[in-house]
XYZ file of C-alpha atoms in Angstrom:
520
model
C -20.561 7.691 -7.925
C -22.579 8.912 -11.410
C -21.698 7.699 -14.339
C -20.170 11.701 -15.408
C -17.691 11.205 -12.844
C -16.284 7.951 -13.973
C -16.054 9.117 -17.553
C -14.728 12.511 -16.660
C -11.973 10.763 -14.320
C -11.439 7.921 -16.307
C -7.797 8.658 -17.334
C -7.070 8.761 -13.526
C -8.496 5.326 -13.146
C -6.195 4.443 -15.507
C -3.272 5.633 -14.129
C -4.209 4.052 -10.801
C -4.862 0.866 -12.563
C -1.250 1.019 -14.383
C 0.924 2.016 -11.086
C -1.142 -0.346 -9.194
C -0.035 -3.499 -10.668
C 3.269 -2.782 -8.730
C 0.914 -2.918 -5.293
C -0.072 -6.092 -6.904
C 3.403 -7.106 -6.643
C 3.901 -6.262 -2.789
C 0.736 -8.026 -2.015
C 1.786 -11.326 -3.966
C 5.236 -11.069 -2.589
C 4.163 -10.678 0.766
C 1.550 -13.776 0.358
C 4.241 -16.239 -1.471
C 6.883 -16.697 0.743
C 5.115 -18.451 3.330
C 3.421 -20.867 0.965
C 6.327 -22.046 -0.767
C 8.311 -22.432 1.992
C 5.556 -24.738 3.594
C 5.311 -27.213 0.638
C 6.755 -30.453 1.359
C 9.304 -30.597 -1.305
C 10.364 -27.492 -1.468
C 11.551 -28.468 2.609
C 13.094 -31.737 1.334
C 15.186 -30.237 -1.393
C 16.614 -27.323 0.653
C 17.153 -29.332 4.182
C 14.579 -28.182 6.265
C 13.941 -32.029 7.314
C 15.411 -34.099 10.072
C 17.797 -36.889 8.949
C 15.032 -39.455 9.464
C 13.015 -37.568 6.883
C 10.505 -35.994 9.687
C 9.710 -31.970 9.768
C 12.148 -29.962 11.458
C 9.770 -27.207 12.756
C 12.580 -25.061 13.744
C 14.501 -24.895 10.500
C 11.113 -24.377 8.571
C 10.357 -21.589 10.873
C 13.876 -19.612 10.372
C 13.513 -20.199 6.235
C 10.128 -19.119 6.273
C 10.937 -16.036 8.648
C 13.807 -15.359 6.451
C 12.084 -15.822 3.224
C 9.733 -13.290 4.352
C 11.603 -10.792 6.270
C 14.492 -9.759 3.841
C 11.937 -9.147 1.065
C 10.920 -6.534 3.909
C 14.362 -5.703 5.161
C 15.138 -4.535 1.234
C 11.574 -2.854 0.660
C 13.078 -0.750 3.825
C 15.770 0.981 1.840
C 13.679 0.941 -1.074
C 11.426 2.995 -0.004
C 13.766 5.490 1.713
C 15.836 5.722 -1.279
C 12.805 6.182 -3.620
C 12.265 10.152 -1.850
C 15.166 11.689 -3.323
C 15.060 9.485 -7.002
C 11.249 10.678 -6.954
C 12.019 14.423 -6.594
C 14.844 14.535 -9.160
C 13.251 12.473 -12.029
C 9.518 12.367 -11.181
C 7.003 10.031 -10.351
C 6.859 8.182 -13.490
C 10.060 7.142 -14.479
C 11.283 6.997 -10.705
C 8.468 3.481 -10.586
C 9.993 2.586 -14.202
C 13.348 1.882 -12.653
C 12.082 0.278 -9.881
C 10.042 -1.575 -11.639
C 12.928 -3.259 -13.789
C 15.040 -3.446 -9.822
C 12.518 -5.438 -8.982
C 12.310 -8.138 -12.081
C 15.897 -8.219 -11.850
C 15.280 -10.046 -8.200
C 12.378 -11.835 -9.595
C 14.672 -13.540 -11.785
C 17.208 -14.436 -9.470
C 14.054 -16.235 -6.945
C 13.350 -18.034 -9.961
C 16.711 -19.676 -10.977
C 17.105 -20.749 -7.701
C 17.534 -24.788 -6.659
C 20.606 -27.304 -7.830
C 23.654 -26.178 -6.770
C 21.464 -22.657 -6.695
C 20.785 -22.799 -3.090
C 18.400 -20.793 -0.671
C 21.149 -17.990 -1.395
C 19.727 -17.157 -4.736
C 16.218 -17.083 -3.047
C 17.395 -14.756 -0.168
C 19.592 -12.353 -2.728
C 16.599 -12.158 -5.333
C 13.602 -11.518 -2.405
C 16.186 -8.440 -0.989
C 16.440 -7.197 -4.508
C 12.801 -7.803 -5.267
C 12.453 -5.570 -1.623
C 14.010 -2.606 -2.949
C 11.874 -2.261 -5.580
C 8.584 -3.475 -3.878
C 9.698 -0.416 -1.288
C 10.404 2.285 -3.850
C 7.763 1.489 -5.701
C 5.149 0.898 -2.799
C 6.019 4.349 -1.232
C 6.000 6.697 -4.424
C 2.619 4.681 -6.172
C 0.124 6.257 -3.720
C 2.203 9.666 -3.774
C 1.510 9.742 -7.780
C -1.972 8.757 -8.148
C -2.997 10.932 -4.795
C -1.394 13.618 -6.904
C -2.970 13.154 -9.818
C -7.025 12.500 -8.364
C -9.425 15.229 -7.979
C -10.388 15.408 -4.120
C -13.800 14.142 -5.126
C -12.609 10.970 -5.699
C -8.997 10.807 -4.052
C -10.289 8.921 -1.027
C -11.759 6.111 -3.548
C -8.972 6.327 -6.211
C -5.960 5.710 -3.520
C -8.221 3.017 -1.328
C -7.606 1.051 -4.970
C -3.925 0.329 -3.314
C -5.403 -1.855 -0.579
C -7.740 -3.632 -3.093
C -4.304 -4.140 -5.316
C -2.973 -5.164 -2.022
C -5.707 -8.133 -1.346
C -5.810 -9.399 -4.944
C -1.766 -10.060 -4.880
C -1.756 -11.635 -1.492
C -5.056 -13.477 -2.902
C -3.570 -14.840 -6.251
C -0.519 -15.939 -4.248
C -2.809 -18.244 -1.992
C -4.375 -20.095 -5.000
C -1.144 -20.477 -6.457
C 0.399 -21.965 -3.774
C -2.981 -24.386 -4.017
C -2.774 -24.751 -7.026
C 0.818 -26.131 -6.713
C 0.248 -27.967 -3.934
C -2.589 -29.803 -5.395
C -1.125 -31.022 -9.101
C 2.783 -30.599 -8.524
C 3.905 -32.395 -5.975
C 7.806 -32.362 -6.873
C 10.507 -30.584 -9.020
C 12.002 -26.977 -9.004
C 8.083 -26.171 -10.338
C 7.386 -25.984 -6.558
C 8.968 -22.599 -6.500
C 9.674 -21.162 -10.056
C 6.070 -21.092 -10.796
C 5.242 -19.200 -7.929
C 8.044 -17.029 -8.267
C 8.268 -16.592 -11.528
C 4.743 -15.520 -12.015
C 5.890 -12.075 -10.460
C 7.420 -11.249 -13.561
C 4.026 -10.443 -15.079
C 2.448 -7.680 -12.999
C 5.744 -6.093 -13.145
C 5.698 -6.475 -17.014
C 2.166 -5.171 -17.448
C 2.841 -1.943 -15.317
C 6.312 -1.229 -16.869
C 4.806 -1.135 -20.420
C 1.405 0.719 -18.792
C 3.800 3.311 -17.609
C 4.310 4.538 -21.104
C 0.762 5.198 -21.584
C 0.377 7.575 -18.741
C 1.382 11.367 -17.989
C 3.670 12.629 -15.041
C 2.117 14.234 -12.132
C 1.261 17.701 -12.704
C 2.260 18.830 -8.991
C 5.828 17.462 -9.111
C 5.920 19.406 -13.224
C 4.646 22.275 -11.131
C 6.550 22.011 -8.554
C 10.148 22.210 -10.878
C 8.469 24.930 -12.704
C 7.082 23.537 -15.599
C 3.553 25.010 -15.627
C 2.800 24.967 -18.906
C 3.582 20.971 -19.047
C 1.667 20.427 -15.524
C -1.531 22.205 -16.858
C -1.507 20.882 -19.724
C -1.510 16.979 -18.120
C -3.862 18.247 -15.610
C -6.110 19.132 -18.185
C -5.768 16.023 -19.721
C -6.454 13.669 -16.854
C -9.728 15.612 -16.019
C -10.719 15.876 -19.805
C -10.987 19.122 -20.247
C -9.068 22.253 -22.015
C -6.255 23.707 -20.420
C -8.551 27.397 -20.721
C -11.075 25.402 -18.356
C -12.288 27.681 -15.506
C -12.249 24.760 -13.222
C -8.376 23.473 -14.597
C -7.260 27.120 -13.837
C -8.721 26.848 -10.418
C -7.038 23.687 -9.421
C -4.025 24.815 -10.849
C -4.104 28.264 -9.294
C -4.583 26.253 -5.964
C -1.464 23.934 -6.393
C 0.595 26.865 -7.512
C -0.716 28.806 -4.406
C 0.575 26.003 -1.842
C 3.641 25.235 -3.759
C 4.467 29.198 -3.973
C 3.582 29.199 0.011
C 6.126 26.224 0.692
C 8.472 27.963 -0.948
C 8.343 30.720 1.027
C 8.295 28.826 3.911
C 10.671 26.081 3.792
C 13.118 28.217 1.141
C 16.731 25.647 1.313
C 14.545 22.641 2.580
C 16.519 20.336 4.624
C 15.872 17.201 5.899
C 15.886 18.365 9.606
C 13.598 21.565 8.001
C 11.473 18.886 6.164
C 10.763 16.448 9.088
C 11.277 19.281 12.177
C 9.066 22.248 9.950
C 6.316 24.159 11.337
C 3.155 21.943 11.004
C 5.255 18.705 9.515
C 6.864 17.140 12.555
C 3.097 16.145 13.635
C 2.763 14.857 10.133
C 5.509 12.361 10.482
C 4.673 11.135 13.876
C 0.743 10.394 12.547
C 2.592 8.790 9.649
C 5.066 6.230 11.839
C 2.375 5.443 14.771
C -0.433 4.775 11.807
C 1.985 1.851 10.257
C 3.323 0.646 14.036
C -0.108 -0.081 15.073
C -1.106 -1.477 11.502
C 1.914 -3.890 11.622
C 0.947 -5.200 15.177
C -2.759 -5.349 14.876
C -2.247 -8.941 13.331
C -3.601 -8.714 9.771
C 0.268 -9.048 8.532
C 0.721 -12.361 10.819
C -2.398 -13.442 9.197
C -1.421 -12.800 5.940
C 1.727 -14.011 5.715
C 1.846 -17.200 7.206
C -1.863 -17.789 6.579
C -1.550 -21.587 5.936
C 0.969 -21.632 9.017
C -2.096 -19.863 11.163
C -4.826 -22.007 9.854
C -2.992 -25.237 10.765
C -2.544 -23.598 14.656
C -6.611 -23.958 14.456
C -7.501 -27.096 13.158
C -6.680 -26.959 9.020
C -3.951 -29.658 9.119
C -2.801 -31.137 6.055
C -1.056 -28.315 3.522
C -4.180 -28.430 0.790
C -6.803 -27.911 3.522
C -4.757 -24.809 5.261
C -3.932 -23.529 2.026
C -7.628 -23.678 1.003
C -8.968 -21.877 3.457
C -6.363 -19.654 2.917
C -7.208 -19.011 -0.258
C -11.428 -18.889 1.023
C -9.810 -15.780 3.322
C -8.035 -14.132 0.550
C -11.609 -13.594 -1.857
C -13.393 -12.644 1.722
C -10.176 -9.696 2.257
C -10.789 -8.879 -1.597
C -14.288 -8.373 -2.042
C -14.694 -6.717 1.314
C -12.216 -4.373 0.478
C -13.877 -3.272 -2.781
C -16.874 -2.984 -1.095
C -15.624 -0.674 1.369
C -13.530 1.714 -1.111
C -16.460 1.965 -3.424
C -19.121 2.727 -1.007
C -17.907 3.675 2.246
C -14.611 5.230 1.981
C -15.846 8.615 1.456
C -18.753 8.622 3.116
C -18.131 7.433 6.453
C -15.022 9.323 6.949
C -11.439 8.277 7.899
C -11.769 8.584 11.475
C -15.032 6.530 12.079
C -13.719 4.059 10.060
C -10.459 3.461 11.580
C -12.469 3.541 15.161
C -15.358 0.800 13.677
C -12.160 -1.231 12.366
C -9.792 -1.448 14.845
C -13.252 -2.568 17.618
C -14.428 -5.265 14.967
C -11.192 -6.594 14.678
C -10.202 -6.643 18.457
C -13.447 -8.419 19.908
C -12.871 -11.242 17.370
C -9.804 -11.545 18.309
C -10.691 -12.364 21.834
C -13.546 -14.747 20.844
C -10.758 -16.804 18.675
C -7.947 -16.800 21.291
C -10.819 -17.625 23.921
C -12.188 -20.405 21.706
C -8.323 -21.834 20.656
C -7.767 -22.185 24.470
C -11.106 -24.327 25.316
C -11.211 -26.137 22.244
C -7.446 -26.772 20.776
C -7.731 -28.453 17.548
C -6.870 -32.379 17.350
C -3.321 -33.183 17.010
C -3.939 -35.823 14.245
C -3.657 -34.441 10.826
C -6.216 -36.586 9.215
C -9.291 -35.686 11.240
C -11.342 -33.349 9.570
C -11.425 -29.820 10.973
C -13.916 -29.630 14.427
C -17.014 -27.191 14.640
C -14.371 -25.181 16.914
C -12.029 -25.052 14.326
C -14.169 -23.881 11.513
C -16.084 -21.368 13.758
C -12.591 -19.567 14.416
C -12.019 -19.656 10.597
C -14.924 -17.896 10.184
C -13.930 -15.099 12.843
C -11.057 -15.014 10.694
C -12.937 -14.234 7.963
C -15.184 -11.704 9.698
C -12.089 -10.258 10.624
C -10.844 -9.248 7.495
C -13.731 -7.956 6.576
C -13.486 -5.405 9.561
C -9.570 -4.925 8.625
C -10.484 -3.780 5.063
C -13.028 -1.658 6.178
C -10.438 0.732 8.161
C -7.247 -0.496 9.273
C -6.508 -2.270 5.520
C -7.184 0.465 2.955
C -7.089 3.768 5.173
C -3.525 4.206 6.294
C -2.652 4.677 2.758
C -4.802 6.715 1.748
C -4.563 8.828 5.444
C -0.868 9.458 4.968
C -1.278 10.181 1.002
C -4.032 12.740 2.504
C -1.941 14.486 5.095
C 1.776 15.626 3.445
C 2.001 18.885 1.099
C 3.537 18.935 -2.431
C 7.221 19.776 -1.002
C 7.377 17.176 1.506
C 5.236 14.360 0.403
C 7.873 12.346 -0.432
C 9.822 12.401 1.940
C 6.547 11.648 4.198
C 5.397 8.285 1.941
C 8.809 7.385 1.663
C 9.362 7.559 5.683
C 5.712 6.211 6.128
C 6.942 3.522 3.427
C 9.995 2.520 5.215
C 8.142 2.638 8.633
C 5.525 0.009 7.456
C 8.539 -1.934 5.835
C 11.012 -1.664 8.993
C 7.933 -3.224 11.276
C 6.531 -5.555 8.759
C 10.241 -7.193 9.062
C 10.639 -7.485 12.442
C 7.010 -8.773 12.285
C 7.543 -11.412 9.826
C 10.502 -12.484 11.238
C 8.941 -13.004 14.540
C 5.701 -14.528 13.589
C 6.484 -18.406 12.869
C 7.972 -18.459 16.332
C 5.237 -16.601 17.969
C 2.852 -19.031 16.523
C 4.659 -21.623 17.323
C 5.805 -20.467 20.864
C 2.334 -18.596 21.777
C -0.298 -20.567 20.515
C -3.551 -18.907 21.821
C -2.170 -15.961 23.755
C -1.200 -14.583 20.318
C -4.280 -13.856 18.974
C -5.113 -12.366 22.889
C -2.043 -9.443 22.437
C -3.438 -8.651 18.962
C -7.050 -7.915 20.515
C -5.600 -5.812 23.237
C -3.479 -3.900 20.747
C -6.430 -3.200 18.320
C -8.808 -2.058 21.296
C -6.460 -0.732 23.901
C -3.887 1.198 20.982
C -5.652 1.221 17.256
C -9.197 2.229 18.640
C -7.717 5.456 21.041
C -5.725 6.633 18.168
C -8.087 6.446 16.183
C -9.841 9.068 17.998
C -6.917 11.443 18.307
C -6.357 12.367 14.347
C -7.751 14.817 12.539
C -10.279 14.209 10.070
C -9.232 14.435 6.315
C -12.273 13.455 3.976
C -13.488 15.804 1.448
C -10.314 18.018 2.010
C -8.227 18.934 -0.740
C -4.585 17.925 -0.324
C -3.214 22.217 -0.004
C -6.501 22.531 2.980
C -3.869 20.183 5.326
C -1.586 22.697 5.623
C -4.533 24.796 7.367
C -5.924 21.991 9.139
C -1.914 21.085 10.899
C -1.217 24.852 11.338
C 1.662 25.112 8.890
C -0.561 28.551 7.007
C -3.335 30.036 8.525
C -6.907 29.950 6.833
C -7.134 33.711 6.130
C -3.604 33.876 4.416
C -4.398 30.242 2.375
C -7.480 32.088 0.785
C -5.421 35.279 -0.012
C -2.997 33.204 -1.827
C -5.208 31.438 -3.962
C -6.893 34.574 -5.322
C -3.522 35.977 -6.103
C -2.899 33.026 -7.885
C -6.251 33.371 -9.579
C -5.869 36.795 -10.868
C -2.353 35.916 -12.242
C -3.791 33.010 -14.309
C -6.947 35.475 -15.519
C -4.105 37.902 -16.397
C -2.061 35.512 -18.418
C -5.077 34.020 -19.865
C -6.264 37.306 -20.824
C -2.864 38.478 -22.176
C -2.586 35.442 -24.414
C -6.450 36.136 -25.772
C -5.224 39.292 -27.263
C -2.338 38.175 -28.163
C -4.128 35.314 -30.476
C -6.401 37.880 -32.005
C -4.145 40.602 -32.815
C -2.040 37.588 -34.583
C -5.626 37.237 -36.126
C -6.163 40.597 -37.510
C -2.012 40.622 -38.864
């Protein structure tokens, strides 16, 4: 990437920076639950112990599930709400809201313990859902929006990155707490009241930052939209290149019009060249969901312990080991690879990586099962499948982590993209819950053999499918409509030099204008 580029984008980093700090958000929230749940006092104080003061493992499994899961089971109708909010009041203030939703439940998670019970925990993480959800399905909508194509792939891979350093600073957290607080509501209001901050620092970012100029353009206002489009690419609104982009977003917009003129829902979803759209958009998250990264991260400390790491510190440090290896490997990849080695490949090289290690752990957990007694140090066996864990990640963020996002971003137009991240949204939230709610049990229940279903499901299902979609790098987001047959290639380019001629017209018109004002 030259240094030009960065400069000349840099207000677009910016804005992905901002609305990022909510993806911040759903990766902390998704990493916290299971830690607190699994520190010992936090079990004592809500009754997740046996009479005789020994671990229930059943009761800590259901909390932790539920803990999880309803943050999930809100993000669900979040993120299917968010579509019609978005479209009304824009991108901007649409996260604004959300983003105040969501402190609103942060608080409540916080307050919690006394005669507060786990009630307060469970009401405040479905609250805290609704906004993670909104916010998690119109964030990559907005800053796809807003990047030039030359850099979208890179600029909307940032969400995954977000993604890792959440789930990341929510394992050392939980360390951290485990290691110097050992007792007192601490346990949990630290950890939970720490989300208060990323949501703080993007509600007050949002102010800084311009709407999208395809939703301004897309309610009319084309003298607003060019003039923030000009603005986020640095250059004047008379710009032959800003009239070209703009020219090519009025050109699909005018064509959806025409197309999809009283846009329903069944017209949105069932549309010529859409309904394929939606179905790459569900299967994409299904097969993310069960590929085992979310099992992984989630109940980290919970799957560490299944291989050796007993003891809460020790599980939750090499938790904490796997969340810098998912962090840095996922920068790595959005930086350098993401647009170079193309979605497809990607996805394939992923979704292989991640399956044969997979095998190798589940085949090592059966011949060497870790010692039951929590005071041995972890075995060579142990710490061999904690580093296929951590080779793992590295092949998730290299495909299956960073490029759904950025895949389904890619694929929608202007009139239906949010109703396409918000059902992609609620997709990946609907099988994240039933995920996280299974999960403790299937660890607990499937020792070994779970770690052999994720490997088949990453070879036999994410590797084929991989194979099946269309390619999407380097194309601008009005080319998908030509590459999913909604508008044929011949009439795309005829519409775009309309578009062209009426900007040179109006641009011309308004010269004149200005110096015949001159010579008055």
């Amino acid at each position: 990437m030259s240094q030009d580029s960065l400069f000349q984008n840099i207000r677009v980093y910016w804005l992905a920076f901002i609305v990022y700090w909510g993806i911040v958000l759903f990766g902390y929230d998704t990493g916290i639950g299971g830690g607190v749940v699994s520190q010992d006092y936090f079990k004592t104080h809500f009754g997740l112990v046996n009479p005789d003061g020994s671990p229930n493992k059943q009761k800590a499994n259901d909390v932790s599930s539920n803990v999880v899961s309803v943050l999930q089971a809100g993000a669900f109708f979040g993120a299917l709400g968010s579509a019609p909010i978005s479209a009304a009041i824009g991108r901007k203030w649409t996260l604004l809201s959300f983003s105040l939703v969501f402190s609103l439940g942060a608080i409540l998670q916080t307050v919690a313990g006394g005669s507060r019970g786990l009630g307060y925990i469970y009401a405040g993480r479905v609250i805290a859902g609704v906004g993670i959800g909104a916010i998690s399905a119109v964030a990559p909508a907005y800053v796809s929006e807003c990047s030039p194509k030359e850099v979208r792939g890179r600029i909307t891979g940032l969400f995954q990155i977000m993604v890792a350093v959440g789930v990341m600073i929510s394992y050392f957290i939980n360390l951290g707490i485990s290691l110097h607080i050992k007792s007192g509501a601490n346990v949990w209001r630290i950890p939970f009241g720490f989300q208060l901050v990323p949501a703080g620092i993007m509600a007050f970012g949002l102010l800084t930052v311009k709407e999208s100029p395809r939703w301004l353009a897309s309610k009319g206002r084309t003298e607003t939209a060019l003039v923030n489009l000009a603005y986020m690419r640095k250059l004047s609104p008379d710009d032959e290149r800003i009239r070209s982009e703009m020219a090519e977003i009025e050109a699909a917009i005018e064509e959806e019009r025409a197309a999809r003129k009283g846009l329903g829902i069944r017209e949105a979803f069932f549309g010529k060249g859409n309904f394929v759209r939606f179905v790459i958009a569900v299967v994409i998250f299904l097969l993310q969901q069960w590929g085992g990264q979310n099992s992984v991260n989630y109940y980290a400390p919970q799957i560490f312990q299944s291989i050796g790491y007993s003891g809460t510190s020790n599980s939750l440090l090499a938790s904490g080991i796997y969340g810098i290896v998912k962090v840095v490997a996922t920068a790595l990849f959005v930086f350098l690879l993401v647009d170079s080695l193309g979605r497809k490949l990607s996805l394939f090289i992923s979704s292989m990586g991640m399956g044969i290690l997979f095998f190798i752990i589940g085949a090592l957990l059966k011949t060497h099962p870790p010692p039951t007694d929590p005071s041995v140090a972890p075995p060579p066996a142990s710490k061999a499948m904690a580093a296929m864990l951590y080779l793992y990640v590295c092949f998730y963020s290299m495909g299956w982590g960073p490029l759904p996002w950025v895949y389904v971003s890619d694929i929608f137009p202007t009139r239906t993209r949010h109703y396409g991240l918000a059902t992609a949204s609620a997709s990946q939230w609907l099988f994240n819950f039933v995920l996280s709610k299974v999960t403790p049990d299937m660890v607990t229940d499937l020792g070994y053999k779970i770690f052999i279903m994720f490997a088949t499901i990453n070879i036999g299902a994410m590797a084929t499918f991989s194979l099946l979609i269309p390619e999407t790098k380097g194309r601008s987001l009005e080319e998908m409509d030509v590459i999913f047959g909604s508008v044929s290639a011949d009439q795309r380019r005829a519409d775009i030099a309309r578009q062209e001629r009426a900007l040179d017209h109006e641009a011309n018109e308004t010269t004149s204008e200005r110096s015949v004002e001159q010579k008055v």
